[in-house]
Amino acid sequence: MATDSSFSPARAAEGPNAHRFSFHGSGGSLFGIQIVNLFLTLVTLGIYSFWGRVKVRKYMMSQSDFEGDRFAYHGTGKELLIGWLKAIVIIGVSIVALMLLSAGALVYVVFAVFMPVAVVNARRYRLSRTSWRGIRFSFRGEVMDFFKISIMGWLLTAVTLGIAYPIWQNWRQEFLVSHAYFGNRRFDYDGNGKDLLWSYVLNILLSLPTFGICWVWYWARVQRYYSEHTRFGGGNFHSTVTGGGLFGLMFGNLILLIITLGLAWSWVLVRNARFFLGHLYLDGPLETAEIMQEAQAANATGDALSGFFDLDFDLG
Amino acid sequence: MQLDWQAFYLDGRSAVRRPATVQLQPSALRIVIDGGDTVYWPYESIEQTQGSYTGEQVRLERGAASAETLLLSDHGFLAALHQFAPARAGRFHNPARRLARIRLTILAGVVSVILVVLAYLYGIPALATAVTPWVPIAWEESLGALAVDHLAAPESRCADPARQRILDDLITRLSAAVPKSPYKIRVLVVDNPTMNALAAPGGYIVVFRGLIDAARTPEELAGVLAHELQHVLRRHSTRLLLQHVSTGLLMAALFSDASGLASFGLDAAQNLALLRYSRSHETEADEEGLRTLIAAGIDPIGMVSFFKTLQQKEGREPRYLAYLSSHPNTLERIDRLKSLIAQTPAARTKPLAPETLTELRMICPALPRKEKTPTN
């Protein structure tokens, strides 16, 4: 069993060891779920929204497949509701405390502190509620470590006037990936921010002439880079997304949304999932017999907090 | 009827999936795992978590956190289960009911649209009406004082005690014609050539000098004051704020998962709603203001003639801008008021002394002019 992927022949070509992802969902079904969610949310004056959100996550997860078996989402509406209540209390108490201390301006500092907490805990919650073949994922990173990365990353970026941003993002990606587990097996990340530095600077220079469109190609490059440097079980992932493909996806989404005045949102979500998952595969041995269940506990407060900060969550 | 089905079994401890044969039995599933044991799963202990959509594998789980799982790819299994043990098959999805599900979804969609429209037209205004009385007057007064500090900065106010009393007397006369209110009405004049007047929460009415200059008779000024008074008495600013917040909550509930493009549309929708509620408040202030004038014995035609002056100054206002305006179209306002006057029995009115207006025109310090006009 090769533990170093440099032994596998052409990395770019899919060999017999390629394990594919795919997405089977349809915009129509998701739209149906959203409509029922809307109806139930209206008649319950908003309380149902937590259960509705779970339904959407369950659908998206159940329609995602790896090697012919679907993923599963195990979260519940009750967990989201409780997490939301806790998040409200935390935010509310902080704001009241700040107002009593007449330190209103510190609100931004407090929120800056909450962000890493929210990111880490949300990831921990979501991964713990996701499974494949019955085995749960988990995230075992600590908030303090992420906090340090955020501060150092922010400082480095500020000092270099933004040029070192890819390095900071790479540290972040390393933290998020290398503390993630599937069962008892850890994911690994061996990327280095310096590899993306030139591309980043080039894109900054090209921003103005291309009206910012060059960043789509950068984003595709980052996707490919992150995937390629994410390893699991003796193999590593590959993403075959191209800047052109991504641009086509985003442009198509925009047209769809404009024509339908936003109603095509469900179809956009499905298109995105199909695109990213369809271009992803794992190249390497998949020793399922060696992967054991090692589920970890987690609560949904971070998930709710991240909802307040409108943070994006992506798996992998 | 097929009773034996092919499946994969996951034991919840490792990621290996083992082929198994599942047999339908009266009260349980009999699962024979290849090269291993036979297990029985009573129907009551099984939860189906996947398999409601075409192409999705049927996933049956048994147990809590580290559940044992059965995966079947043929939905015929579900159909057979419903046929074989209908009494116990309630917890399992029935593929035959998919069409019904689509119909129910469409129904849910239609009802949702109706509910949203009803909420927008009636629900939110009703909610605001119900909640407004509970808002303490003290809150409104603080908010109003704040707003007035901005809109009518102390140094721009025209303070002339004698002429201010004329204004206050006029307000007192109008207030006497309406039921007693907890508000202390304070009228301020701002040295600004804008032809406008507004009511801030808590009883503050701000009149701009330009409006006093533009009024041709004291009845016109009284009409404007009556309109603004009604804004105060009916707590329109508080109601508008509540309506704005409710609309925002409705939008958030509708589209909690959307972002970006959708939220931009939501903002626009919320503003349109705000403008619509604002227009209805203006209409109410017009009508009730008119009734106040009549009850106070002042000729209501002043209100109409003032709007005519306003209309002349505005010029032609295209109809399609109606939805973007916080005020109803001026011509419509004039027509509505005229028909209201025609409907009301002729009331006893006493004309206001013309000195009222000429005196009030001097409430603000005179503009410095090239030729000095003697002032007394």
mmCIF file of N, CA and C in Angstrom, chain A residues 183-288:
data_model
loop_
_atom_site.group_PDB
_atom_site.id
_atom_site.type_symbol
_atom_site.label_atom_id
_atom_site.label_comp_id
_atom_site.label_asym_id
_atom_site.label_seq_id
_atom_site.Cartn_x
_atom_site.Cartn_y
_atom_site.Cartn_z
ATOM 1 N N GLY A 183 -14.341 8.363 11.008
ATOM 2 C CA GLY A 183 -14.165 7.225 11.905
ATOM 3 C C GLY A 183 -12.901 7.445 12.723
ATOM 4 N N ASN A 184 -12.015 6.494 12.671
ATOM 5 C CA ASN A 184 -10.776 6.614 13.451
ATOM 6 C C ASN A 184 -9.596 7.036 12.592
ATOM 7 N N ARG A 185 -9.866 7.385 11.329
ATOM 8 C CA ARG A 185 -8.791 7.761 10.432
ATOM 9 C C ARG A 185 -8.783 9.261 10.213
ATOM 10 N N ARG A 186 -7.593 9.851 10.300
ATOM 11 C CA ARG A 186 -7.487 11.291 10.191
ATOM 12 C C ARG A 186 -7.244 11.714 8.748
ATOM 13 N N PHE A 187 -7.784 12.861 8.393
ATOM 14 C CA PHE A 187 -7.427 13.479 7.119
ATOM 15 C C PHE A 187 -6.093 14.191 7.302
ATOM 16 N N ASP A 188 -5.413 14.401 6.189
ATOM 17 C CA ASP A 188 -4.130 15.088 6.286
ATOM 18 C C ASP A 188 -4.042 16.166 5.224
ATOM 19 N N TYR A 189 -3.226 17.175 5.494
ATOM 20 C CA TYR A 189 -3.089 18.254 4.525
ATOM 21 C C TYR A 189 -1.628 18.636 4.431
ATOM 22 N N ASP A 190 -1.114 18.662 3.195
ATOM 23 C CA ASP A 190 0.311 18.970 3.079
ATOM 24 C C ASP A 190 0.578 20.128 2.141
ATOM 25 N N GLY A 191 -0.342 21.021 2.033
ATOM 26 C CA GLY A 191 -0.148 22.167 1.157
ATOM 27 C C GLY A 191 0.683 23.241 1.809
ATOM 28 N N ASN A 192 1.201 24.146 0.988
ATOM 29 C CA ASN A 192 2.005 25.248 1.483
ATOM 30 C C ASN A 192 1.549 26.535 0.802
ATOM 31 N N GLY A 193 1.239 27.515 1.623
ATOM 32 C CA GLY A 193 0.698 28.754 1.084
ATOM 33 C C GLY A 193 1.577 29.401 0.036
ATOM 34 N N LYS A 194 2.875 29.191 0.126
ATOM 35 C CA LYS A 194 3.779 29.848 -0.821
ATOM 36 C C LYS A 194 3.475 29.430 -2.266
ATOM 37 N N ASP A 195 2.969 28.197 -2.450
ATOM 38 C CA ASP A 195 2.715 27.720 -3.806
ATOM 39 C C ASP A 195 1.684 28.571 -4.528
ATOM 40 N N LEU A 196 0.812 29.197 -3.755
ATOM 41 C CA LEU A 196 -0.256 29.966 -4.401
ATOM 42 C C LEU A 196 0.070 31.452 -4.469
ATOM 43 N N LEU A 197 1.196 31.834 -3.877
ATOM 44 C CA LEU A 197 1.507 33.249 -3.739
ATOM 45 C C LEU A 197 1.590 33.964 -5.082
ATOM 46 N N TRP A 198 2.335 33.358 -6.032
ATOM 47 C CA TRP A 198 2.513 34.024 -7.319
ATOM 48 C C TRP A 198 1.201 34.169 -8.050
ATOM 49 N N SER A 199 0.417 33.116 -7.995
ATOM 50 C CA SER A 199 -0.879 33.172 -8.668
ATOM 51 C C SER A 199 -1.734 34.287 -8.074
ATOM 52 N N TYR A 200 -1.658 34.421 -6.756
ATOM 53 C CA TYR A 200 -2.447 35.439 -6.073
ATOM 54 C C TYR A 200 -2.027 36.837 -6.504
ATOM 55 N N VAL A 201 -0.706 37.061 -6.510
ATOM 56 C CA VAL A 201 -0.211 38.386 -6.889
ATOM 57 C C VAL A 201 -0.580 38.690 -8.336
ATOM 58 N N LEU A 202 -0.432 37.678 -9.186
ATOM 59 C CA LEU A 202 -0.780 37.869 -10.591
ATOM 60 C C LEU A 202 -2.244 38.272 -10.734
ATOM 61 N N ASN A 203 -3.086 37.621 -9.952
ATOM 62 C CA ASN A 203 -4.512 37.939 -10.035
ATOM 63 C C ASN A 203 -4.822 39.332 -9.524
ATOM 64 N N ILE A 204 -4.073 39.767 -8.515
ATOM 65 C CA ILE A 204 -4.284 41.138 -8.037
ATOM 66 C C ILE A 204 -3.998 42.109 -9.169
ATOM 67 N N LEU A 205 -2.893 41.833 -9.901
ATOM 68 C CA LEU A 205 -2.531 42.721 -10.998
ATOM 69 C C LEU A 205 -3.568 42.667 -12.111
ATOM 70 N N LEU A 206 -4.142 41.477 -12.311
ATOM 71 C CA LEU A 206 -5.102 41.338 -13.406
ATOM 72 C C LEU A 206 -6.513 41.788 -13.030
ATOM 73 N N SER A 207 -6.734 42.066 -11.742
ATOM 74 C CA SER A 207 -8.104 42.375 -11.293
ATOM 75 C C SER A 207 -8.734 43.479 -12.097
ATOM 76 N N LEU A 208 -8.016 44.591 -12.170
ATOM 77 C CA LEU A 208 -8.622 45.756 -12.821
ATOM 78 C C LEU A 208 -8.911 45.504 -14.301
ATOM 79 N N PRO A 209 -7.918 45.030 -15.061
ATOM 80 C CA PRO A 209 -8.185 44.834 -16.495
ATOM 81 C C PRO A 209 -9.298 43.819 -16.765
ATOM 82 N N THR A 210 -9.452 42.813 -15.911
ATOM 83 C CA THR A 210 -10.478 41.804 -16.207
ATOM 84 C C THR A 210 -11.752 42.029 -15.400
ATOM 85 N N PHE A 211 -11.871 43.206 -14.784
ATOM 86 C CA PHE A 211 -13.039 43.523 -13.958
ATOM 87 C C PHE A 211 -13.260 42.471 -12.873
ATOM 88 N N GLY A 212 -12.185 41.886 -12.382
ATOM 89 C CA GLY A 212 -12.310 40.947 -11.279
ATOM 90 C C GLY A 212 -12.614 39.524 -11.696
ATOM 91 N N ILE A 213 -12.871 39.279 -12.981
ATOM 92 C CA ILE A 213 -13.257 37.944 -13.422
ATOM 93 C C ILE A 213 -12.115 36.946 -13.281
ATOM 94 N N CYS A 214 -10.874 37.439 -13.260
ATOM 95 C CA CYS A 214 -9.747 36.520 -13.145
ATOM 96 C C CYS A 214 -9.799 35.731 -11.842
ATOM 97 N N TRP A 215 -10.489 36.285 -10.835
ATOM 98 C CA TRP A 215 -10.548 35.594 -9.544
ATOM 99 C C TRP A 215 -11.297 34.274 -9.610
ATOM 100 N N VAL A 216 -12.173 34.127 -10.602
ATOM 101 C CA VAL A 216 -12.863 32.845 -10.775
ATOM 102 C C VAL A 216 -11.829 31.768 -11.083
ATOM 103 N N TRP A 217 -10.880 32.137 -11.939
ATOM 104 C CA TRP A 217 -9.839 31.168 -12.276
ATOM 105 C C TRP A 217 -8.962 30.898 -11.070
ATOM 106 N N TYR A 218 -8.729 31.925 -10.246
ATOM 107 C CA TYR A 218 -7.927 31.721 -9.043
ATOM 108 C C TYR A 218 -8.644 30.788 -8.088
ATOM 109 N N TRP A 219 -9.940 31.000 -7.961
ATOM 110 C CA TRP A 219 -10.719 30.177 -7.047
ATOM 111 C C TRP A 219 -10.669 28.700 -7.471
ATOM 112 N N ALA A 220 -10.758 28.455 -8.789
ATOM 113 C CA ALA A 220 -10.669 27.088 -9.287
ATOM 114 C C ALA A 220 -9.296 26.500 -8.958
ATOM 115 N N ARG A 221 -8.287 27.336 -9.136
ATOM 116 C CA ARG A 221 -6.941 26.868 -8.840
ATOM 117 C C ARG A 221 -6.799 26.494 -7.369
ATOM 118 N N VAL A 222 -7.364 27.335 -6.513
ATOM 119 C CA VAL A 222 -7.306 27.059 -5.076
ATOM 120 C C VAL A 222 -8.032 25.749 -4.756
ATOM 121 N N GLN A 223 -9.209 25.571 -5.367
ATOM 122 C CA GLN A 223 -9.957 24.322 -5.156
ATOM 123 C C GLN A 223 -9.107 23.109 -5.513
ATOM 124 N N ARG A 224 -8.493 23.180 -6.690
ATOM 125 C CA ARG A 224 -7.664 22.062 -7.131
ATOM 126 C C ARG A 224 -6.505 21.857 -6.177
ATOM 127 N N TYR A 225 -5.887 22.954 -5.758
ATOM 128 C CA TYR A 225 -4.716 22.842 -4.880
ATOM 129 C C TYR A 225 -5.089 22.219 -3.543
ATOM 130 N N TYR A 226 -6.162 22.762 -2.942
ATOM 131 C CA TYR A 226 -6.586 22.241 -1.635
ATOM 132 C C TYR A 226 -6.945 20.769 -1.735
ATOM 133 N N SER A 227 -7.675 20.400 -2.789
ATOM 134 C CA SER A 227 -8.088 18.999 -2.940
ATOM 135 C C SER A 227 -6.875 18.098 -3.060
ATOM 136 N N GLU A 228 -5.962 18.501 -3.929
ATOM 137 C CA GLU A 228 -4.807 17.665 -4.207
ATOM 138 C C GLU A 228 -3.946 17.437 -2.964
ATOM 139 N N HIS A 229 -3.946 18.421 -2.083
ATOM 140 C CA HIS A 229 -3.099 18.305 -0.901
ATOM 141 C C HIS A 229 -3.854 17.789 0.313
ATOM 142 N N THR A 230 -5.079 17.335 0.086
ATOM 143 C CA THR A 230 -5.841 16.705 1.160
ATOM 144 C C THR A 230 -5.711 15.206 0.993
ATOM 145 N N ARG A 231 -5.218 14.555 2.008
ATOM 146 C CA ARG A 231 -4.946 13.135 1.895
ATOM 147 C C ARG A 231 -5.799 12.347 2.855
ATOM 148 N N PHE A 232 -6.101 11.156 2.443
ATOM 149 C CA PHE A 232 -6.839 10.254 3.317
ATOM 150 C C PHE A 232 -6.464 8.827 2.986
ATOM 151 N N GLY A 233 -6.119 8.077 4.041
ATOM 152 C CA GLY A 233 -5.897 6.643 3.871
ATOM 153 C C GLY A 233 -4.921 6.259 2.781
ATOM 154 N N GLY A 234 -3.806 6.964 2.627
ATOM 155 C CA GLY A 234 -2.826 6.548 1.640
ATOM 156 C C GLY A 234 -3.064 7.114 0.257
ATOM 157 N N GLY A 235 -4.090 7.885 0.077
ATOM 158 C CA GLY A 235 -4.331 8.500 -1.223
ATOM 159 C C GLY A 235 -4.598 9.973 -1.040
ATOM 160 N N ASN A 236 -4.815 10.676 -2.120
ATOM 161 C CA ASN A 236 -5.208 12.081 -1.971
ATOM 162 C C ASN A 236 -6.350 12.394 -2.922
ATOM 163 N N PHE A 237 -7.039 13.470 -2.625
ATOM 164 C CA PHE A 237 -8.176 13.857 -3.444
ATOM 165 C C PHE A 237 -7.701 14.602 -4.678
ATOM 166 N N HIS A 238 -8.584 14.675 -5.649
ATOM 167 C CA HIS A 238 -8.320 15.474 -6.841
ATOM 168 C C HIS A 238 -9.584 16.211 -7.209
ATOM 169 N N SER A 239 -9.396 17.461 -7.620
ATOM 170 C CA SER A 239 -10.550 18.170 -8.155
ATOM 171 C C SER A 239 -10.220 18.564 -9.578
ATOM 172 N N THR A 240 -11.135 18.309 -10.484
ATOM 173 C CA THR A 240 -10.852 18.647 -11.875
ATOM 174 C C THR A 240 -11.601 19.905 -12.312
ATOM 175 N N VAL A 241 -11.976 20.734 -11.334
ATOM 176 C CA VAL A 241 -12.682 21.964 -11.733
ATOM 177 C C VAL A 241 -11.718 22.878 -12.465
ATOM 178 N N THR A 242 -12.223 23.522 -13.483
ATOM 179 C CA THR A 242 -11.408 24.475 -14.229
ATOM 180 C C THR A 242 -12.027 25.864 -14.078
ATOM 181 N N GLY A 243 -11.196 26.867 -14.317
ATOM 182 C CA GLY A 243 -11.703 28.237 -14.224
ATOM 183 C C GLY A 243 -12.848 28.447 -15.196
ATOM 184 N N GLY A 244 -12.683 27.891 -16.390
ATOM 185 C CA GLY A 244 -13.730 28.048 -17.393
ATOM 186 C C GLY A 244 -15.033 27.404 -16.950
ATOM 187 N N GLY A 245 -14.909 26.174 -16.422
ATOM 188 C CA GLY A 245 -16.101 25.471 -15.965
ATOM 189 C C GLY A 245 -16.785 26.218 -14.848
ATOM 190 N N LEU A 246 -15.968 26.725 -13.926
ATOM 191 C CA LEU A 246 -16.522 27.449 -12.783
ATOM 192 C C LEU A 246 -17.201 28.729 -13.243
ATOM 193 N N PHE A 247 -16.561 29.409 -14.189
ATOM 194 C CA PHE A 247 -17.155 30.628 -14.708
ATOM 195 C C PHE A 247 -18.504 30.332 -15.348
ATOM 196 N N GLY A 248 -18.527 29.247 -16.153
ATOM 197 C CA GLY A 248 -19.780 28.859 -16.792
ATOM 198 C C GLY A 248 -20.862 28.589 -15.762
ATOM 199 N N LEU A 249 -20.480 27.889 -14.679
ATOM 200 C CA LEU A 249 -21.439 27.586 -13.623
ATOM 201 C C LEU A 249 -21.999 28.863 -13.014
ATOM 202 N N MET A 250 -21.078 29.780 -12.629
ATOM 203 C CA MET A 250 -21.523 30.990 -11.936
ATOM 204 C C MET A 250 -22.354 31.879 -12.844
ATOM 205 N N PHE A 251 -21.919 31.968 -14.112
ATOM 206 C CA PHE A 251 -22.655 32.806 -15.047
ATOM 207 C C PHE A 251 -24.057 32.246 -15.265
ATOM 208 N N GLY A 252 -24.106 30.896 -15.454
ATOM 209 C CA GLY A 252 -25.406 30.258 -15.631
ATOM 210 C C GLY A 252 -26.313 30.497 -14.442
ATOM 211 N N ASN A 253 -25.728 30.391 -13.237
ATOM 212 C CA ASN A 253 -26.516 30.641 -12.023
ATOM 213 C C ASN A 253 -27.083 32.047 -12.025
ATOM 214 N N LEU A 254 -26.238 32.994 -12.408
ATOM 215 C CA LEU A 254 -26.671 34.390 -12.388
ATOM 216 C C LEU A 254 -27.850 34.612 -13.328
ATOM 217 N N ILE A 255 -27.716 34.073 -14.546
ATOM 218 C CA ILE A 255 -28.796 34.230 -15.529
ATOM 219 C C ILE A 255 -30.083 33.601 -14.998
ATOM 220 N N LEU A 256 -29.945 32.387 -14.458
ATOM 221 C CA LEU A 256 -31.120 31.683 -13.916
ATOM 222 C C LEU A 256 -31.823 32.519 -12.858
ATOM 223 N N LEU A 257 -31.016 33.054 -11.945
ATOM 224 C CA LEU A 257 -31.605 33.809 -10.843
ATOM 225 C C LEU A 257 -32.280 35.080 -11.341
ATOM 226 N N ILE A 258 -31.648 35.709 -12.321
ATOM 227 C CA ILE A 258 -32.229 36.952 -12.824
ATOM 228 C C ILE A 258 -33.557 36.665 -13.520
ATOM 229 N N ILE A 259 -33.542 35.637 -14.396
ATOM 230 C CA ILE A 259 -34.756 35.342 -15.163
ATOM 231 C C ILE A 259 -35.906 34.958 -14.242
ATOM 232 N N THR A 260 -35.608 34.197 -13.205
ATOM 233 C CA THR A 260 -36.689 33.710 -12.351
ATOM 234 C C THR A 260 -36.896 34.562 -11.116
ATOM 235 N N LEU A 261 -36.247 35.748 -11.097
ATOM 236 C CA LEU A 261 -36.370 36.666 -9.961
ATOM 237 C C LEU A 261 -36.029 35.975 -8.643
ATOM 238 N N GLY A 262 -35.006 35.100 -8.695
ATOM 239 C CA GLY A 262 -34.535 34.473 -7.464
ATOM 240 C C GLY A 262 -35.195 33.146 -7.130
ATOM 241 N N LEU A 263 -36.269 32.787 -7.835
ATOM 242 C CA LEU A 263 -36.963 31.539 -7.513
ATOM 243 C C LEU A 263 -36.124 30.313 -7.814
ATOM 244 N N ALA A 264 -35.154 30.440 -8.721
ATOM 245 C CA ALA A 264 -34.365 29.274 -9.115
ATOM 246 C C ALA A 264 -33.272 28.953 -8.115
ATOM 247 N N TRP A 265 -33.355 29.521 -6.929
ATOM 248 C CA TRP A 265 -32.321 29.325 -5.918
ATOM 249 C C TRP A 265 -32.056 27.845 -5.664
ATOM 250 N N SER A 266 -33.121 27.034 -5.567
ATOM 251 C CA SER A 266 -32.941 25.595 -5.329
ATOM 252 C C SER A 266 -32.139 24.965 -6.454
ATOM 253 N N TRP A 267 -32.406 25.369 -7.691
ATOM 254 C CA TRP A 267 -31.684 24.795 -8.809
ATOM 255 C C TRP A 267 -30.220 25.221 -8.778
ATOM 256 N N VAL A 268 -29.975 26.423 -8.303
ATOM 257 C CA VAL A 268 -28.589 26.894 -8.195
ATOM 258 C C VAL A 268 -27.821 26.045 -7.187
ATOM 259 N N LEU A 269 -28.455 25.782 -6.037
ATOM 260 C CA LEU A 269 -27.790 24.959 -5.014
ATOM 261 C C LEU A 269 -27.456 23.581 -5.574
ATOM 262 N N VAL A 270 -28.404 23.018 -6.313
ATOM 263 C CA VAL A 270 -28.192 21.676 -6.873
ATOM 264 C C VAL A 270 -27.097 21.709 -7.924
ATOM 265 N N ARG A 271 -27.115 22.721 -8.771
ATOM 266 C CA ARG A 271 -26.088 22.851 -9.809
ATOM 267 C C ARG A 271 -24.703 22.929 -9.186
ATOM 268 N N ASN A 272 -24.585 23.731 -8.128
ATOM 269 C CA ASN A 272 -23.287 23.885 -7.476
ATOM 270 C C ASN A 272 -22.806 22.564 -6.904
ATOM 271 N N ALA A 273 -23.711 21.860 -6.205
ATOM 272 C CA ALA A 273 -23.328 20.578 -5.598
ATOM 273 C C ALA A 273 -22.892 19.595 -6.678
ATOM 274 N N ARG A 274 -23.681 19.531 -7.740
ATOM 275 C CA ARG A 274 -23.364 18.596 -8.821
ATOM 276 C C ARG A 274 -22.008 18.929 -9.429
ATOM 277 N N PHE A 275 -21.728 20.211 -9.583
ATOM 278 C CA PHE A 275 -20.481 20.626 -10.203
ATOM 279 C C PHE A 275 -19.285 20.250 -9.332
ATOM 280 N N PHE A 276 -19.316 20.674 -8.078
ATOM 281 C CA PHE A 276 -18.138 20.455 -7.230
ATOM 282 C C PHE A 276 -17.928 18.980 -6.920
ATOM 283 N N LEU A 277 -19.006 18.278 -6.626
ATOM 284 C CA LEU A 277 -18.855 16.858 -6.308
ATOM 285 C C LEU A 277 -18.478 16.060 -7.544
ATOM 286 N N GLY A 278 -19.039 16.427 -8.671
ATOM 287 C CA GLY A 278 -18.759 15.680 -9.895
ATOM 288 C C GLY A 278 -17.305 15.770 -10.304
ATOM 289 N N HIS A 279 -16.648 16.844 -9.893
ATOM 290 C CA HIS A 279 -15.250 17.009 -10.273
ATOM 291 C C HIS A 279 -14.289 16.472 -9.225
ATOM 292 N N LEU A 280 -14.824 15.832 -8.201
ATOM 293 C CA LEU A 280 -13.979 15.402 -7.094
ATOM 294 C C LEU A 280 -13.809 13.893 -7.096
ATOM 295 N N TYR A 281 -12.615 13.412 -6.841
ATOM 296 C CA TYR A 281 -12.440 11.987 -6.631
ATOM 297 C C TYR A 281 -11.250 11.745 -5.724
ATOM 298 N N LEU A 282 -11.250 10.582 -5.132
ATOM 299 C CA LEU A 282 -10.161 10.186 -4.237
ATOM 300 C C LEU A 282 -9.293 9.186 -4.974
ATOM 301 N N ASP A 283 -8.014 9.489 -5.041
ATOM 302 C CA ASP A 283 -7.106 8.606 -5.761
ATOM 303 C C ASP A 283 -6.258 7.856 -4.745
ATOM 304 N N GLY A 284 -6.565 6.606 -4.537
ATOM 305 C CA GLY A 284 -5.763 5.854 -3.594
ATOM 306 C C GLY A 284 -6.561 4.678 -3.072
ATOM 307 N N PRO A 285 -5.928 3.845 -2.302
ATOM 308 C CA PRO A 285 -6.617 2.670 -1.770
ATOM 309 C C PRO A 285 -7.651 3.104 -0.738
ATOM 310 N N LEU A 286 -8.712 2.383 -0.705
ATOM 311 C CA LEU A 286 -9.749 2.702 0.271
ATOM 312 C C LEU A 286 -9.942 1.458 1.132
ATOM 313 N N GLU A 287 -9.180 1.391 2.214
ATOM 314 C CA GLU A 287 -9.251 0.192 3.053
ATOM 315 C C GLU A 287 -10.381 0.322 4.042
ATOM 316 N N THR A 288 -11.591 0.056 3.584
ATOM 317 C CA THR A 288 -12.745 0.267 4.460
ATOM 318 C C THR A 288 -12.713 -0.633 5.682
#
